[in-house]
Coordinates of C-alpha atoms in Angstrom, one line a residue:
X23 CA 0.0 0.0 0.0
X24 CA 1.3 3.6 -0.9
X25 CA 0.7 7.0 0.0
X26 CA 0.7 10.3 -1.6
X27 CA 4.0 11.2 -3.2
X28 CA 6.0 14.5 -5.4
X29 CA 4.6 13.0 -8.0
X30 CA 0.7 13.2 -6.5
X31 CA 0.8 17.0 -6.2
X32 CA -1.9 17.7 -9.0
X33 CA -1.2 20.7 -11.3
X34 CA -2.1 24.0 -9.1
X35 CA -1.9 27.0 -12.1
X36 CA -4.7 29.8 -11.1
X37 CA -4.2 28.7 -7.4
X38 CA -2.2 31.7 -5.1
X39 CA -0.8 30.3 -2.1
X40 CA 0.4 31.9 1.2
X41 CA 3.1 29.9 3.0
X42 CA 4.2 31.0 6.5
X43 CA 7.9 30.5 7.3
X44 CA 8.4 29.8 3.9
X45 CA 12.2 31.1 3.6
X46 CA 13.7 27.4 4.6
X47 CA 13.2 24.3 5.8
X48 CA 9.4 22.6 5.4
X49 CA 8.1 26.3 4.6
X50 CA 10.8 26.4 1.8
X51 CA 10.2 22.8 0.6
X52 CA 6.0 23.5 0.6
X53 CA 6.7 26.7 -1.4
X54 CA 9.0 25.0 -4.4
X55 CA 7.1 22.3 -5.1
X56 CA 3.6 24.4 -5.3
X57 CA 5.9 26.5 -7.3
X58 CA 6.7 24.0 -9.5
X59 CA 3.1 22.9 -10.4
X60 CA 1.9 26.4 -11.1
X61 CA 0.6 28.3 -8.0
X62 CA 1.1 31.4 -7.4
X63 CA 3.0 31.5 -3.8
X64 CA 3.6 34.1 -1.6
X65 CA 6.2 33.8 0.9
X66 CA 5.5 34.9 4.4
X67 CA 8.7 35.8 6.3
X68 CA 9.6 37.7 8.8
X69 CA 13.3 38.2 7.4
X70 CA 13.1 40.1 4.5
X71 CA 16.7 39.1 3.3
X72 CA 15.8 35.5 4.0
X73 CA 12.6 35.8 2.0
X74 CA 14.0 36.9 -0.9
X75 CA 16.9 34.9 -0.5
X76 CA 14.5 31.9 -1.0
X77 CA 12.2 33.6 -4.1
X78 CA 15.9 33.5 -6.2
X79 CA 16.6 29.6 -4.8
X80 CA 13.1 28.7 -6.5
X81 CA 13.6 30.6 -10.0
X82 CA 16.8 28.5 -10.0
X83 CA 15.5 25.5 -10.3
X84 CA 11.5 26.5 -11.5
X85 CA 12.5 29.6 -13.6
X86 CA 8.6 30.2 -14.6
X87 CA 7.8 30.5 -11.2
X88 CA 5.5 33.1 -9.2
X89 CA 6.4 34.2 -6.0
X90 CA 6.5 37.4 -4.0
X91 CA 7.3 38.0 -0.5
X92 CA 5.2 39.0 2.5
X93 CA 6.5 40.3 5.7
X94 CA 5.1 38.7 8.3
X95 CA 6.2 38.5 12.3
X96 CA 4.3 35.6 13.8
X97 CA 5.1 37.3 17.6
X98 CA 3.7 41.0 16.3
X99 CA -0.2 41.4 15.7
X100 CA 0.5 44.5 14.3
X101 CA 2.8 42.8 11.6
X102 CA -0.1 40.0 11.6
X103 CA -2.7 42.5 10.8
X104 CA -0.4 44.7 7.9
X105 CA 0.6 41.2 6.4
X106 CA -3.3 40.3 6.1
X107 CA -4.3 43.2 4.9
X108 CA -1.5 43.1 1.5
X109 CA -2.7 39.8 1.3
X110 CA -6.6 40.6 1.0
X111 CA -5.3 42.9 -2.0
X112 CA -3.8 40.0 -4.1
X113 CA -6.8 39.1 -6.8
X114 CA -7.1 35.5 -5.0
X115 CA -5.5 33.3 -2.1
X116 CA -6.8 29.5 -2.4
X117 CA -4.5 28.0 0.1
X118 CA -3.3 29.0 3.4
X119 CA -0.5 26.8 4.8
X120 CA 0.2 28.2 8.3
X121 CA 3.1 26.3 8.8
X122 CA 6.4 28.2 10.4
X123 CA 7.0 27.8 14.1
X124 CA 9.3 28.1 17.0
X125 CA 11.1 24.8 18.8
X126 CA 12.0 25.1 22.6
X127 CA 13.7 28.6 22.9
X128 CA 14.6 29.5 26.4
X129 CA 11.2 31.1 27.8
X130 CA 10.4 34.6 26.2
X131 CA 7.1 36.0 26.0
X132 CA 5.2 37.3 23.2
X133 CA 1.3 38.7 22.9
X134 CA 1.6 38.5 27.1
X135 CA 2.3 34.3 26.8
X136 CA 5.4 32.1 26.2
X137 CA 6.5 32.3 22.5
X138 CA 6.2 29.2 21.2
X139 CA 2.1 29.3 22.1
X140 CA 2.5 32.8 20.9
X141 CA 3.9 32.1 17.2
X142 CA 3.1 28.3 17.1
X143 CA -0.5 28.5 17.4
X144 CA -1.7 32.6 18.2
X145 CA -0.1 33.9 15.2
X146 CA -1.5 31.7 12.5
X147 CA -5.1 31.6 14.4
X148 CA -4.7 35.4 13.8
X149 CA -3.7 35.3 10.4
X150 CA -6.3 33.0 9.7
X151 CA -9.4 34.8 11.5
X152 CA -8.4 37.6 9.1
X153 CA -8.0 36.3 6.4
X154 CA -10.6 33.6 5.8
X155 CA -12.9 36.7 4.2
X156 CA -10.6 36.5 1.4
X157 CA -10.5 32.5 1.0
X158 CA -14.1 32.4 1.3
X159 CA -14.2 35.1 -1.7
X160 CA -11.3 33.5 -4.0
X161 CA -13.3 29.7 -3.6
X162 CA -16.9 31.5 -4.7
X163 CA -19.4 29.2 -4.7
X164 CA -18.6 26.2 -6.3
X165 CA -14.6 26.3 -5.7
X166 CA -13.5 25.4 -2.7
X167 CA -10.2 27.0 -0.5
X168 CA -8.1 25.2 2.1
X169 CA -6.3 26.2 5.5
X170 CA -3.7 23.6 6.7
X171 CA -2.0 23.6 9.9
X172 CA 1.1 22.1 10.5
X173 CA 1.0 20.0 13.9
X174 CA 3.6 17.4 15.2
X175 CA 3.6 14.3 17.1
X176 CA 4.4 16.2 19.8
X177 CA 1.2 17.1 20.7
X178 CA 1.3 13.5 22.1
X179 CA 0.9 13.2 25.8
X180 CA 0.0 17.2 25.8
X181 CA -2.0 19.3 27.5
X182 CA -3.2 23.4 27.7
X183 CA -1.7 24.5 30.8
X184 CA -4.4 27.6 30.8
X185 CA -3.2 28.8 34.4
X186 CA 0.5 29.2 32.9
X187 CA 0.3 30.5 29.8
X188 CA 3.0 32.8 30.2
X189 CA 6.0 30.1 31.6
X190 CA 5.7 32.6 35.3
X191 CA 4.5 28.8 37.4
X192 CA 7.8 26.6 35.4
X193 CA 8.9 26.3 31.9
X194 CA 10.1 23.0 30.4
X195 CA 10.5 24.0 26.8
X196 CA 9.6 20.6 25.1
X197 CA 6.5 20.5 27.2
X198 CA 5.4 24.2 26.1
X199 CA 6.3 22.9 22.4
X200 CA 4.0 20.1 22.8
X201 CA 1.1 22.3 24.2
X202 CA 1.4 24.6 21.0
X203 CA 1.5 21.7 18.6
X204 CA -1.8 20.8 20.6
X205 CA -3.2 23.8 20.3
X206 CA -2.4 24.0 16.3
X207 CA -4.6 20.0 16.3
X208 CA -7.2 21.5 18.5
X209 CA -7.7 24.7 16.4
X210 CA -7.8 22.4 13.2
X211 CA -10.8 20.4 14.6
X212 CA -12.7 23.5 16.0
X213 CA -12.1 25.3 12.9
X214 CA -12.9 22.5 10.5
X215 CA -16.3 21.8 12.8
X216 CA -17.6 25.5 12.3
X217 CA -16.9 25.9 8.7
X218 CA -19.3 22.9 8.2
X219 CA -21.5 24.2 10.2
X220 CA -21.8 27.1 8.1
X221 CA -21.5 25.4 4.9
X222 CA -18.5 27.1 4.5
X223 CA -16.8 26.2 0.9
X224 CA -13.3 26.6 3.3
X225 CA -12.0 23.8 4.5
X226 CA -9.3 23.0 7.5
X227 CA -7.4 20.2 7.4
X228 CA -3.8 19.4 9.7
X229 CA -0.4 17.8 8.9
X230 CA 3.0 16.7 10.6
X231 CA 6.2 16.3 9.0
X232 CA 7.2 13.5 11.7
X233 CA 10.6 13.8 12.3
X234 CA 12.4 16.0 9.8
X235 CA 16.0 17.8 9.8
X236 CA 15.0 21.6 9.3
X237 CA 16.2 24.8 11.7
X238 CA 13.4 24.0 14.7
X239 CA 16.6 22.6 16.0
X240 CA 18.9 25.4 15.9
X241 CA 17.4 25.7 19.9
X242 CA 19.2 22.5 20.6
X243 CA 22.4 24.4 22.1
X244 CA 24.8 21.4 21.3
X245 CA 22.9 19.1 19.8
X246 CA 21.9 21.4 16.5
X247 CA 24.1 19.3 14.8
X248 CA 21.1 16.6 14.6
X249 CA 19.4 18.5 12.4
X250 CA 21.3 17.2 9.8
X251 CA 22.0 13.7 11.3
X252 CA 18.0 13.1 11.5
X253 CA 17.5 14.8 7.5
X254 CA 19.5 11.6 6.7
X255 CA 18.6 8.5 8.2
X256 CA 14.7 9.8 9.0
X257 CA 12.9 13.0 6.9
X258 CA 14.4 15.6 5.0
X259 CA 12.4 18.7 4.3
X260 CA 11.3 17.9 1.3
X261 CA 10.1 14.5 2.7
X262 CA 8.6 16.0 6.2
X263 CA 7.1 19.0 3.4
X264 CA 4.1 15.8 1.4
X265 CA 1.8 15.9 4.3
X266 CA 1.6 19.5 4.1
X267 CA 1.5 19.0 0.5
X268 CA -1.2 16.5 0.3
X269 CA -3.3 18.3 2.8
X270 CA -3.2 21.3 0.4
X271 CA -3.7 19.6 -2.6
X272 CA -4.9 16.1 -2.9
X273 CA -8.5 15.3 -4.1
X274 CA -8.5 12.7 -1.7
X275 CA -7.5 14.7 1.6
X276 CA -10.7 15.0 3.6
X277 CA -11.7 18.4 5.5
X278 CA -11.2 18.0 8.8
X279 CA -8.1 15.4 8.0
X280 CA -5.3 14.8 9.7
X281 CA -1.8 14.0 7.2
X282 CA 1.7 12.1 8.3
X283 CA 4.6 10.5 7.0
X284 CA 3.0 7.0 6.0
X285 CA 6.2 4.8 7.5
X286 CA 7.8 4.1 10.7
X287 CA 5.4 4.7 13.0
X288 CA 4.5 8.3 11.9
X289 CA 8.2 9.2 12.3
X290 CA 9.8 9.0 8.9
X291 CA 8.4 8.0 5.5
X292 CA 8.6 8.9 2.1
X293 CA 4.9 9.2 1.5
X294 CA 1.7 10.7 3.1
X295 CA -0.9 9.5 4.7
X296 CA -3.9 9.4 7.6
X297 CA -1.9 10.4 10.9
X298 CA -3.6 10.1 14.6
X299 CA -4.7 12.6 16.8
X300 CA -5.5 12.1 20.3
X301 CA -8.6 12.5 22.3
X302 CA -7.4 15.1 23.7
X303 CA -6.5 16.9 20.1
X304 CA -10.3 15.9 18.7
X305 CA -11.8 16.9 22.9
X306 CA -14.5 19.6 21.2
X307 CA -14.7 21.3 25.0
X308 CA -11.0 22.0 25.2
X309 CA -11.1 23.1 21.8
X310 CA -14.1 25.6 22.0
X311 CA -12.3 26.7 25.2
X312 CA -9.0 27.7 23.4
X313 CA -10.8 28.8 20.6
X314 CA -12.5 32.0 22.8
X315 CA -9.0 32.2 24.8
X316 CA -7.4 32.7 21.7
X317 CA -9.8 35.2 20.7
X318 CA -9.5 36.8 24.3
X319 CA -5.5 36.9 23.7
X320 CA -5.4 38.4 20.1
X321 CA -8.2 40.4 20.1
X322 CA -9.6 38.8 16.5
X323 CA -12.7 36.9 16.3
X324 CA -12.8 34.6 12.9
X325 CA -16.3 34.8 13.1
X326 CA -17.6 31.4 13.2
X327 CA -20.1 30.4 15.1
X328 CA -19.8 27.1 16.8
X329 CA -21.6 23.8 15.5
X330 CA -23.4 22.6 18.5
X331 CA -23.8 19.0 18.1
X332 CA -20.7 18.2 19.2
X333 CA -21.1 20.0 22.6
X334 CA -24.6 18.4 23.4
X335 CA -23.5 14.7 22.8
X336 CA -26.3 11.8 21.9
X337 CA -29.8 12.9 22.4
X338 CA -31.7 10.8 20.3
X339 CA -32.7 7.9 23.2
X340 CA -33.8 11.2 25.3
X341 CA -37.8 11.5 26.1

């Protein structure tokens, strides 16, 4: 049995794509291979150098390729908000792949919390409450417009520490990375539940690249050389990159679908396919709770009212 593959991404011409972090590593991997099959892709970077940088590493090797680059800081709401609002100008945006992210830095706050909840999950719920307007718009009524989230098996054993947001009760680094990668599975679910309940033609879907050798590690102190130790024997980028890519793209990714590497246990794999989520990730009360703390925290409300079935559990046998 097989999974989706390179050679699975379908042809995307007339698609415009906005890739956060998309300057190296997963984000720069995503953005040359939608590249390649015709999309239009913006690159959302909060390095301008770096962004551009990558827009001349693509024309190398796809020369007919259409980027641009967006300046975007995850950890700013007033860069969030500026980056959005070039964005609504562009004539379409099909695909949102909120993908860049931060990997156990020592404990810094951002937007009043610990970063890596800030930028992991915060950021790209921001981005996303503003710009799903436009997605809605580019789609129409009979196309359709996708938001994917990149998650990690991290999120594994997890849990939203809502009385310590901000690291001031104890900070463990990999435990505040796992709580963002849970919030990124939780807001996937939540999301993908109210866009059907408004018959939205958006859809949300969710992805992990396993274990993949890309700059999250540069946090490692002395072990950043394993960045390129794992890149060999487990993913690459371009490797940890086709569950993002399916997600985006494939006919046969379902809203509301969760994407891995399809070998190893979810750790490695040179194809893409169903991933699992935990209770906890798919728990609709936790979700619906972060979902209005989130709100709370950036001030921006997507706008989406919740689908109550999930909440109310089975009625039926009731008299």
């Amino acid at each position: 049995m097989t999974g989706f593959t390179s050679d699975d991404i379908p042809d995307c011409s007339g698609k415009t794509a906005l890739v956060t972090g998309a300057n190296t590593g997963l984000g720069y991997a995503i953005s040359e291979a939608l590249a390649r099959k015709g999309a239009e892709v913006i690159l959302a970077c909060r390095d301008e150098e770096k962004g551009e940088a990558a827009r001349a590493r693509i024309a190398e090797t796809a020369p007919e390729a259409n980027t641009r680059y967006l300046q975007l800081d995850l950890a700013d709401l007033d860069s969030i908000k500026a980056a959005a609002a070039k964005a609504k100008k562009e004539k379409r945006l099909d695909l949102l792949i909120n993908n860049a992210g931060i990997m156990v830095p020592p404990l810094r706050l951002e937007m009043g919390v610990e970063s890596q909840f800030a930028i992991n999950h915060l950021g790209h719920f921001a981005l996303t409450g503003l710009l799903l307007n436009k997605l809605t718009k580019s789609a129409g009524k009979k196309g359709h417009a996708r938001i994917v989230n990149q998650a990690s098996i991290a999120h594994k054993g997890a849990r939203i520490d809502f009385d310590n947001l901000d690291g001031s009760k104890g900070y463990l680094r990999q435990k505040f990375y796992g709580q963002s990668k849970l919030a990124n599975l939780l807001f996937t679910f939540e999301l993908d539940r109210r866009l059907r309940a408004a018959q939205s033609n958006v859809s949300a879907y969710a992805c992990h690249p396993g274990i993949a050798g890309t700059e999250l590690m540069r946090n490692l102190g002395p072990f950043a050389f394993m960045g390129k130790v794992v890149g060999a024997v487990l993913n690459n980028p371009d490797e940890g990159a086709l569950p993002a890519l399916m997600a985006a793209t494939s006919p046969d990714a379902e809203p509301g679908g969760y994407y891995g590497p399809y070998g190893l246990v979810e750790i490695s794999g040179r194809s893409a396919g169903r991933a699992i989520a935990t209770a906890t990730a798919r728990d609709p009360l936790l979700a619906a709770r972060l979902w209005d703390k989130s709100i709370e925290l950036t001030g921006i409300d997507p706008g989406l009212a919740p689908d109550a079935a999930p909440y109310l559990g089975d009625i039926s046998s009731e008299s």
